mmCIF file of C-alpha atoms in Angstrom:
data_model
loop_
_atom_site.group_PDB
_atom_site.id
_atom_site.type_symbol
_atom_site.label_atom_id
_atom_site.label_comp_id
_atom_site.label_asym_id
_atom_site.label_seq_id
_atom_site.Cartn_x
_atom_site.Cartn_y
_atom_site.Cartn_z
ATOM 1 C CA MET A 1 21.978 -33.912 -59.884
ATOM 2 C CA GLU A 2 24.651 -36.122 -58.501
ATOM 3 C CA LEU A 3 24.210 -34.586 -55.480
ATOM 4 C CA ALA A 4 20.040 -34.796 -55.357
ATOM 5 C CA GLY A 5 20.995 -38.829 -56.340
ATOM 6 C CA ASP A 6 23.010 -39.222 -53.455
ATOM 7 C CA ILE A 7 20.725 -37.187 -50.828
ATOM 8 C CA MET A 8 17.772 -39.885 -52.671
ATOM 9 C CA ILE A 9 19.828 -42.858 -52.358
ATOM 10 C CA ALA A 10 20.503 -42.027 -48.486
ATOM 11 C CA ALA A 11 16.941 -41.604 -47.778
ATOM 12 C CA LEU A 12 15.781 -44.885 -49.541
ATOM 13 C CA ALA A 13 18.376 -46.664 -47.606
ATOM 14 C CA GLY A 14 16.843 -44.784 -44.305
ATOM 15 C CA GLY A 15 13.421 -45.941 -45.053
ATOM 16 C CA VAL A 16 14.234 -49.349 -45.797
ATOM 17 C CA ILE A 17 16.684 -50.048 -42.921
ATOM 18 C CA GLY A 18 14.255 -48.225 -40.660
ATOM 19 C CA LEU A 19 11.582 -50.729 -41.239
ATOM 20 C CA ASP A 20 14.169 -53.135 -39.212
ATOM 21 C CA ARG A 21 13.777 -51.021 -36.283
ATOM 22 C CA THR A 22 10.068 -52.274 -35.115
ATOM 23 C CA ALA A 23 7.897 -52.810 -38.079
ATOM 24 C CA ALA A 24 9.630 -55.691 -39.827
ATOM 25 C CA GLY A 25 12.107 -58.407 -39.323
ATOM 26 C CA GLN A 26 13.964 -56.623 -36.528
ATOM 27 C CA PHE A 27 17.532 -58.554 -37.706
ATOM 28 C CA MET A 28 19.438 -55.884 -35.621
ATOM 29 C CA VAL A 29 19.905 -54.350 -39.016
ATOM 30 C CA SER A 30 18.698 -50.964 -38.093
ATOM 31 C CA GLN A 31 21.249 -50.816 -34.886
ATOM 32 C CA PRO A 32 23.747 -48.151 -35.571
ATOM 33 C CA ILE A 33 26.479 -50.337 -35.757
ATOM 34 C CA VAL A 34 25.217 -51.759 -38.931
ATOM 35 C CA ALA A 35 23.158 -49.006 -40.283
ATOM 36 C CA GLY A 36 26.228 -46.942 -40.663
ATOM 37 C CA PRO A 37 28.634 -49.129 -42.740
ATOM 38 C CA LEU A 38 25.689 -50.017 -44.716
ATOM 39 C CA THR A 39 25.000 -46.634 -45.614
ATOM 40 C CA GLY A 40 28.873 -45.905 -45.852
ATOM 41 C CA LEU A 41 29.026 -49.247 -48.256
ATOM 42 C CA ILE A 42 26.258 -47.586 -50.558
ATOM 43 C CA LEU A 43 27.548 -44.155 -50.466
ATOM 44 C CA GLY A 44 31.341 -44.971 -50.842
ATOM 45 C CA ASP A 45 32.706 -44.629 -47.316
ATOM 46 C CA VAL A 46 32.740 -47.918 -45.415
ATOM 47 C CA MET A 47 35.087 -46.631 -42.426
ATOM 48 C CA ALA A 48 32.928 -43.634 -41.947
ATOM 49 C CA GLY A 49 29.844 -45.103 -41.683
ATOM 50 C CA LEU A 50 31.367 -47.606 -39.402
ATOM 51 C CA LEU A 51 33.055 -44.950 -36.957
ATOM 52 C CA ILE A 52 29.676 -42.918 -37.097
ATOM 53 C CA GLY A 53 27.872 -46.675 -36.535
ATOM 54 C CA ALA A 54 30.045 -47.490 -33.402
ATOM 55 C CA LEU A 55 29.993 -44.157 -31.565
ATOM 56 C CA LEU A 56 26.014 -44.040 -31.943
ATOM 57 C CA GLU A 57 25.668 -47.413 -31.057
ATOM 58 C CA LEU A 58 28.060 -47.061 -27.891
ATOM 59 C CA ILE A 59 25.693 -44.156 -26.785
ATOM 60 C CA TRP A 60 22.307 -45.708 -27.428
ATOM 61 C CA VAL A 61 22.972 -48.984 -26.949
ATOM 62 C CA MET A 62 20.552 -49.051 -23.912
ATOM 63 C CA ASP A 63 17.728 -47.283 -25.422
ATOM 64 C CA VAL A 64 14.981 -49.836 -26.434
ATOM 65 C CA PRO A 65 11.606 -48.898 -27.833
ATOM 66 C CA VAL A 66 10.015 -50.941 -25.095
ATOM 67 C CA GLY A 67 6.755 -49.937 -23.731
ATOM 68 C CA THR A 68 5.588 -46.347 -23.804
ATOM 69 C CA PHE A 69 9.560 -45.012 -24.072
ATOM 70 C CA VAL A 70 10.184 -43.566 -27.426
ATOM 71 C CA PRO A 71 13.924 -42.996 -27.821
ATOM 72 C CA ALA A 72 15.677 -41.076 -30.161
ATOM 73 C CA ASN A 73 15.653 -42.822 -33.757
ATOM 74 C CA GLN A 74 19.207 -43.930 -33.791
ATOM 75 C CA THR A 75 18.631 -45.704 -37.307
ATOM 76 C CA VAL A 76 17.715 -42.392 -38.682
ATOM 77 C CA ALA A 77 20.563 -40.644 -36.832
ATOM 78 C CA ALA A 78 23.209 -43.198 -38.189
ATOM 79 C CA VAL A 79 22.196 -43.314 -41.771
ATOM 80 C CA ALA A 80 21.573 -39.286 -41.772
ATOM 81 C CA ALA A 81 25.007 -38.759 -40.181
ATOM 82 C CA THR A 82 26.991 -41.046 -42.474
ATOM 83 C CA ALA A 83 25.329 -39.419 -45.359
ATOM 84 C CA ILE A 84 25.908 -35.984 -44.698
ATOM 85 C CA ALA A 85 29.808 -36.938 -43.624
ATOM 86 C CA VAL A 86 30.065 -38.631 -46.820
ATOM 87 C CA ILE A 87 28.393 -36.747 -49.343
ATOM 88 C CA GLY A 88 29.648 -33.577 -47.705
ATOM 89 C CA SER A 89 33.517 -34.255 -47.866
ATOM 90 C CA GLY A 90 33.175 -35.772 -51.602
ATOM 91 C CA GLY A 91 33.563 -39.388 -50.494
ATOM 92 C CA SER A 92 36.197 -39.543 -47.999
ATOM 93 C CA ALA A 93 35.112 -38.186 -44.579
ATOM 94 C CA PRO A 94 37.709 -36.759 -42.495
ATOM 95 C CA LEU A 95 37.726 -37.015 -38.934
ATOM 96 C CA SER A 96 36.678 -33.226 -38.073
ATOM 97 C CA ALA A 97 33.336 -33.777 -40.156
ATOM 98 C CA ILE A 98 32.718 -37.267 -38.801
ATOM 99 C CA GLY A 99 32.837 -35.100 -35.312
ATOM 100 C CA PHE A 100 30.464 -32.698 -36.526
ATOM 101 C CA VAL A 101 28.177 -34.737 -38.218
ATOM 102 C CA LEU A 102 28.337 -36.754 -34.535
ATOM 103 C CA LEU A 103 27.503 -33.666 -32.934
ATOM 104 C CA LEU A 104 24.517 -32.547 -35.543
ATOM 105 C CA THR A 105 22.884 -35.915 -33.978
ATOM 106 C CA VAL A 106 22.176 -34.375 -31.002
ATOM 107 C CA ALA A 107 19.844 -31.423 -32.867
ATOM 108 C CA MET A 108 18.425 -34.503 -34.982
ATOM 109 C CA SER A 109 17.133 -36.582 -31.968
ATOM 110 C CA PRO A 110 14.151 -34.480 -30.658
ATOM 111 C CA LEU A 111 12.723 -34.232 -34.254
ATOM 112 C CA THR A 112 13.113 -38.055 -34.679
ATOM 113 C CA MET A 113 11.553 -38.470 -31.003
ATOM 114 C CA ILE A 114 8.723 -36.160 -32.006
ATOM 115 C CA VAL A 115 7.707 -37.830 -35.267
ATOM 116 C CA GLU A 116 8.267 -41.201 -33.780
ATOM 117 C CA THR A 117 5.494 -40.541 -30.945
ATOM 118 C CA ALA A 118 3.014 -39.315 -33.898
ATOM 119 C CA MET A 119 3.384 -42.423 -35.804
ATOM 120 C CA ARG A 120 2.969 -44.817 -32.857
ATOM 121 C CA LYS A 121 -0.428 -42.781 -32.412
ATOM 122 C CA GLY A 122 -1.332 -42.803 -35.751
ATOM 123 C CA ASN A 123 -0.866 -46.520 -35.654
ATOM 124 C CA ALA A 124 -3.155 -47.246 -32.573
ATOM 125 C CA ARG A 125 -5.550 -45.039 -34.238
ATOM 126 C CA LEU A 126 -5.328 -47.035 -37.355
ATOM 127 C CA GLY A 127 -5.882 -50.471 -35.535
ATOM 128 C CA THR A 128 -8.826 -48.808 -33.492
ATOM 129 C CA SER A 129 -10.755 -47.416 -36.507
ATOM 130 C CA LEU A 130 -10.522 -50.941 -38.112
ATOM 131 C CA PHE A 131 -12.157 -52.665 -35.639
ATOM 132 C CA ALA A 132 -14.629 -49.678 -34.620
ATOM 133 C CA SER A 133 -15.943 -49.661 -38.429
ATOM 134 C CA SER A 134 -16.796 -53.285 -38.873
ATOM 135 C CA GLY A 135 -16.537 -55.208 -35.532
ATOM 136 C CA ARG A 136 -14.667 -57.809 -36.495
ATOM 137 C CA PRO A 137 -12.720 -57.056 -39.310
ATOM 138 C CA ALA A 138 -12.001 -59.538 -41.898
ATOM 139 C CA ALA A 139 -8.160 -60.998 -42.739
ATOM 140 C CA ALA A 140 -8.049 -58.845 -46.144
ATOM 141 C CA ALA A 141 -9.003 -56.032 -44.186
ATOM 142 C CA LEU A 142 -6.364 -56.286 -41.414
ATOM 143 C CA SER A 143 -3.742 -57.561 -44.375
ATOM 144 C CA ARG A 144 -3.953 -54.141 -45.469
ATOM 145 C CA ALA A 145 -3.891 -51.909 -42.448
ATOM 146 C CA HIS A 146 -0.429 -54.015 -41.756
ATOM 147 C CA LEU A 147 0.717 -53.036 -44.951
ATOM 148 C CA ALA A 148 -0.393 -49.344 -44.606
ATOM 149 C CA GLY A 149 1.501 -49.600 -41.446
ATOM 150 C CA LEU A 150 4.652 -50.827 -42.717
ATOM 151 C CA ALA A 151 4.415 -47.946 -45.703
ATOM 152 C CA LEU A 152 4.059 -45.205 -42.818
ATOM 153 C CA PHE A 153 6.824 -46.585 -41.250
ATOM 154 C CA PHE A 154 8.976 -46.614 -44.174
ATOM 155 C CA ALA A 155 7.575 -43.193 -45.179
ATOM 156 C CA LYS A 156 8.835 -41.741 -41.706
ATOM 157 C CA SER A 157 12.459 -42.713 -42.040
ATOM 158 C CA PHE A 158 12.500 -42.037 -45.547
ATOM 159 C CA LEU A 159 11.087 -38.505 -44.937
ATOM 160 C CA LEU A 160 13.495 -37.811 -42.148
ATOM 161 C CA CYS A 161 16.537 -38.419 -44.028
ATOM 162 C CA LEU A 162 15.180 -36.395 -46.912
ATOM 163 C CA VAL A 163 14.864 -33.333 -44.560
ATOM 164 C CA LEU A 164 17.860 -34.186 -42.247
ATOM 165 C CA VAL A 165 20.442 -34.953 -44.910
ATOM 166 C CA PRO A 166 20.376 -31.531 -47.052
ATOM 167 C CA ALA A 167 20.032 -29.636 -43.739
ATOM 168 C CA GLY A 168 22.948 -31.448 -42.527
ATOM 169 C CA LEU A 169 24.830 -30.373 -45.604
ATOM 170 C CA LEU A 170 24.286 -26.743 -45.359
ATOM 171 C CA ALA A 171 25.437 -27.154 -42.018
ATOM 172 C CA LEU A 172 28.667 -28.944 -42.634
ATOM 173 C CA GLU A 173 29.255 -26.360 -46.076
ATOM 174 C CA ALA A 174 29.102 -23.649 -42.825
ATOM 175 C CA PHE A 175 31.527 -25.656 -40.443
ATOM 176 C CA GLU A 176 33.958 -26.538 -43.064
ATOM 177 C CA ARG A 177 34.523 -22.283 -43.347
ATOM 178 C CA LEU A 178 35.110 -22.295 -39.916
ATOM 179 C CA PRO A 179 38.994 -21.609 -38.693
ATOM 180 C CA ALA A 180 41.281 -24.880 -38.008
ATOM 181 C CA VAL A 181 40.695 -24.802 -34.446
ATOM 182 C CA PHE A 182 37.156 -26.153 -34.664
ATOM 183 C CA HIS A 183 38.165 -28.683 -36.846
ATOM 184 C CA GLU A 184 40.758 -29.939 -34.381
ATOM 185 C CA ALA A 185 38.277 -29.623 -31.710
ATOM 186 C CA MET A 186 35.877 -31.956 -33.794
ATOM 187 C CA MET A 187 38.908 -34.360 -33.676
ATOM 188 C CA LEU A 188 39.342 -34.387 -30.316
ATOM 189 C CA PHE A 189 35.426 -34.560 -29.695
ATOM 190 C CA VAL A 190 35.720 -37.880 -31.928
ATOM 191 C CA LYS A 191 38.427 -39.001 -29.607
ATOM 192 C CA LEU A 192 36.918 -38.341 -26.535
ATOM 193 C CA LEU A 193 33.366 -39.498 -27.614
ATOM 194 C CA PRO A 194 34.094 -43.591 -26.726
ATOM 195 C CA LEU A 195 34.274 -42.299 -23.121
ATOM 196 C CA LEU A 196 30.903 -40.886 -22.676
ATOM 197 C CA GLY A 197 29.475 -43.997 -24.293
ATOM 198 C CA VAL A 198 31.333 -46.220 -21.779
ATOM 199 C CA ALA A 199 30.048 -43.518 -19.179
ATOM 200 C CA SER A 200 26.277 -43.857 -20.358
ATOM 201 C CA ILE A 201 26.774 -47.779 -20.387
ATOM 202 C CA ALA A 202 27.895 -48.134 -16.815
ATOM 203 C CA ARG A 203 25.266 -45.618 -15.648
ATOM 204 C CA LYS A 204 22.431 -47.235 -17.003
ATOM 205 C CA LEU A 205 23.565 -50.504 -16.048
ATOM 206 C CA SER A 206 24.518 -49.412 -12.422
ATOM 207 C CA ILE A 207 27.579 -51.607 -12.471
ATOM 208 C CA ARG A 208 28.803 -52.392 -8.912
ATOM 209 C CA ILE A 209 31.439 -54.804 -9.865
ATOM 210 C CA PHE A 210 33.684 -55.092 -13.251
ATOM 211 C CA ASP A 211 31.618 -56.649 -16.142
ATOM 212 C CA ARG A 212 34.006 -59.045 -17.374
ATOM 213 C CA PHE A 213 32.890 -58.557 -21.154
ATOM 214 C CA LEU A 214 32.865 -54.972 -20.956
ATOM 215 C CA VAL A 215 36.548 -55.198 -19.355
ATOM 216 C CA GLY A 216 37.808 -57.820 -21.497
ATOM 217 C CA GLY A 217 36.887 -55.973 -24.522
ATOM 218 C CA PHE A 218 38.710 -52.748 -23.658
ATOM 219 C CA LEU A 219 41.889 -54.676 -22.052
ATOM 220 C CA LEU A 220 41.841 -56.141 -25.626
ATOM 221 C CA ALA A 221 41.698 -52.981 -27.703
ATOM 222 C CA ALA A 222 44.132 -51.565 -25.580
ATOM 223 C CA VAL A 223 46.998 -54.166 -26.126
ATOM 224 C CA LEU A 224 45.969 -54.326 -30.055
ATOM 225 C CA GLY A 225 46.433 -50.741 -29.880
ATOM 226 C CA LEU A 226 49.831 -50.520 -28.164
ATOM 227 C CA ALA A 227 51.466 -53.651 -29.357
ATOM 228 C CA PHE A 228 49.973 -53.673 -33.089
ATOM 229 C CA ALA A 229 49.174 -50.335 -34.018
ATOM 230 C CA VAL A 230 45.480 -50.989 -34.676
ATOM 231 C CA SER A 231 43.375 -48.607 -36.600
ATOM 232 C CA PRO A 232 41.498 -46.411 -34.164
ATOM 233 C CA ALA A 233 38.180 -47.663 -35.752
ATOM 234 C CA VAL A 234 39.145 -51.141 -35.230
ATOM 235 C CA ILE A 235 39.826 -50.440 -31.503
ATOM 236 C CA ILE A 236 36.014 -48.570 -31.202
ATOM 237 C CA LEU A 237 34.622 -51.471 -33.021
ATOM 238 C CA LEU A 238 36.170 -53.909 -30.076
ATOM 239 C CA ALA A 239 35.300 -51.082 -27.257
ATOM 240 C CA VAL A 240 31.514 -51.424 -29.071
ATOM 241 C CA ALA A 241 31.182 -54.857 -29.142
ATOM 242 C CA ALA A 242 32.582 -55.505 -25.543
ATOM 243 C CA GLY A 243 29.570 -52.806 -24.483
ATOM 244 C CA TRP A 244 27.070 -54.654 -26.693
ATOM 245 C CA MET A 245 28.007 -57.814 -25.006
ATOM 246 C CA GLY A 246 28.083 -56.365 -21.569
ATOM 247 C CA VAL A 247 24.554 -55.455 -21.987
ATOM 248 C CA ARG A 248 23.300 -58.287 -23.239
ATOM 249 C CA PHE A 249 24.655 -60.763 -21.094
ATOM 250 C CA HIS A 250 25.075 -58.530 -17.825
ATOM 251 C CA GLY A 251 23.274 -60.163 -14.774
#
């Protein structure tokens, strides 16, 4: 019962946080760097959520749902990955488990994109049918349609988490039985993943000169890491902050 309760809590968190993505608010709570730690806080391991969210943010910071482009739902990925790592590890996720669930987000992404595309088409049909049926709908009808859209967006993220978290827990359980070399590989994967994120940002921005925010953030992270033995999670967080500022203020 406790396992089922934790899965349900994670799914509810995913549904609520997912509303901020495009449907309501857009206060950036749905960004992985926030959604991951929030989920970790709810389930009892903030650091795992921070690490997962920071790494996913670094990789997906440039993927914005603008126009017809439908990116992977990084909110669902961050919430589900954090929940899988924390629940599957009994409350304190080791680095190997974090690496494995980050790898699982690769499998999650196509499913979230398919569901996201279907949801957008459904919302478009909802608006079209509303105007077609009554010509000029009343304010009450428009309000009902808007609230129905919010409910559908909540249900989308909720159901995705409700499916992905149990499936991920089964995959994590199978991973735990693998030899130690696989666990060591996942730990190395986590340590190297920030480099992939930086490369992704650089490629998408087509950086031709050193970005002062990006370089400054990584220099600060390196100095803190060498001089004061700062936690790797803090260094990764600084790297993500530098990349985020570079994206927002570039050019």
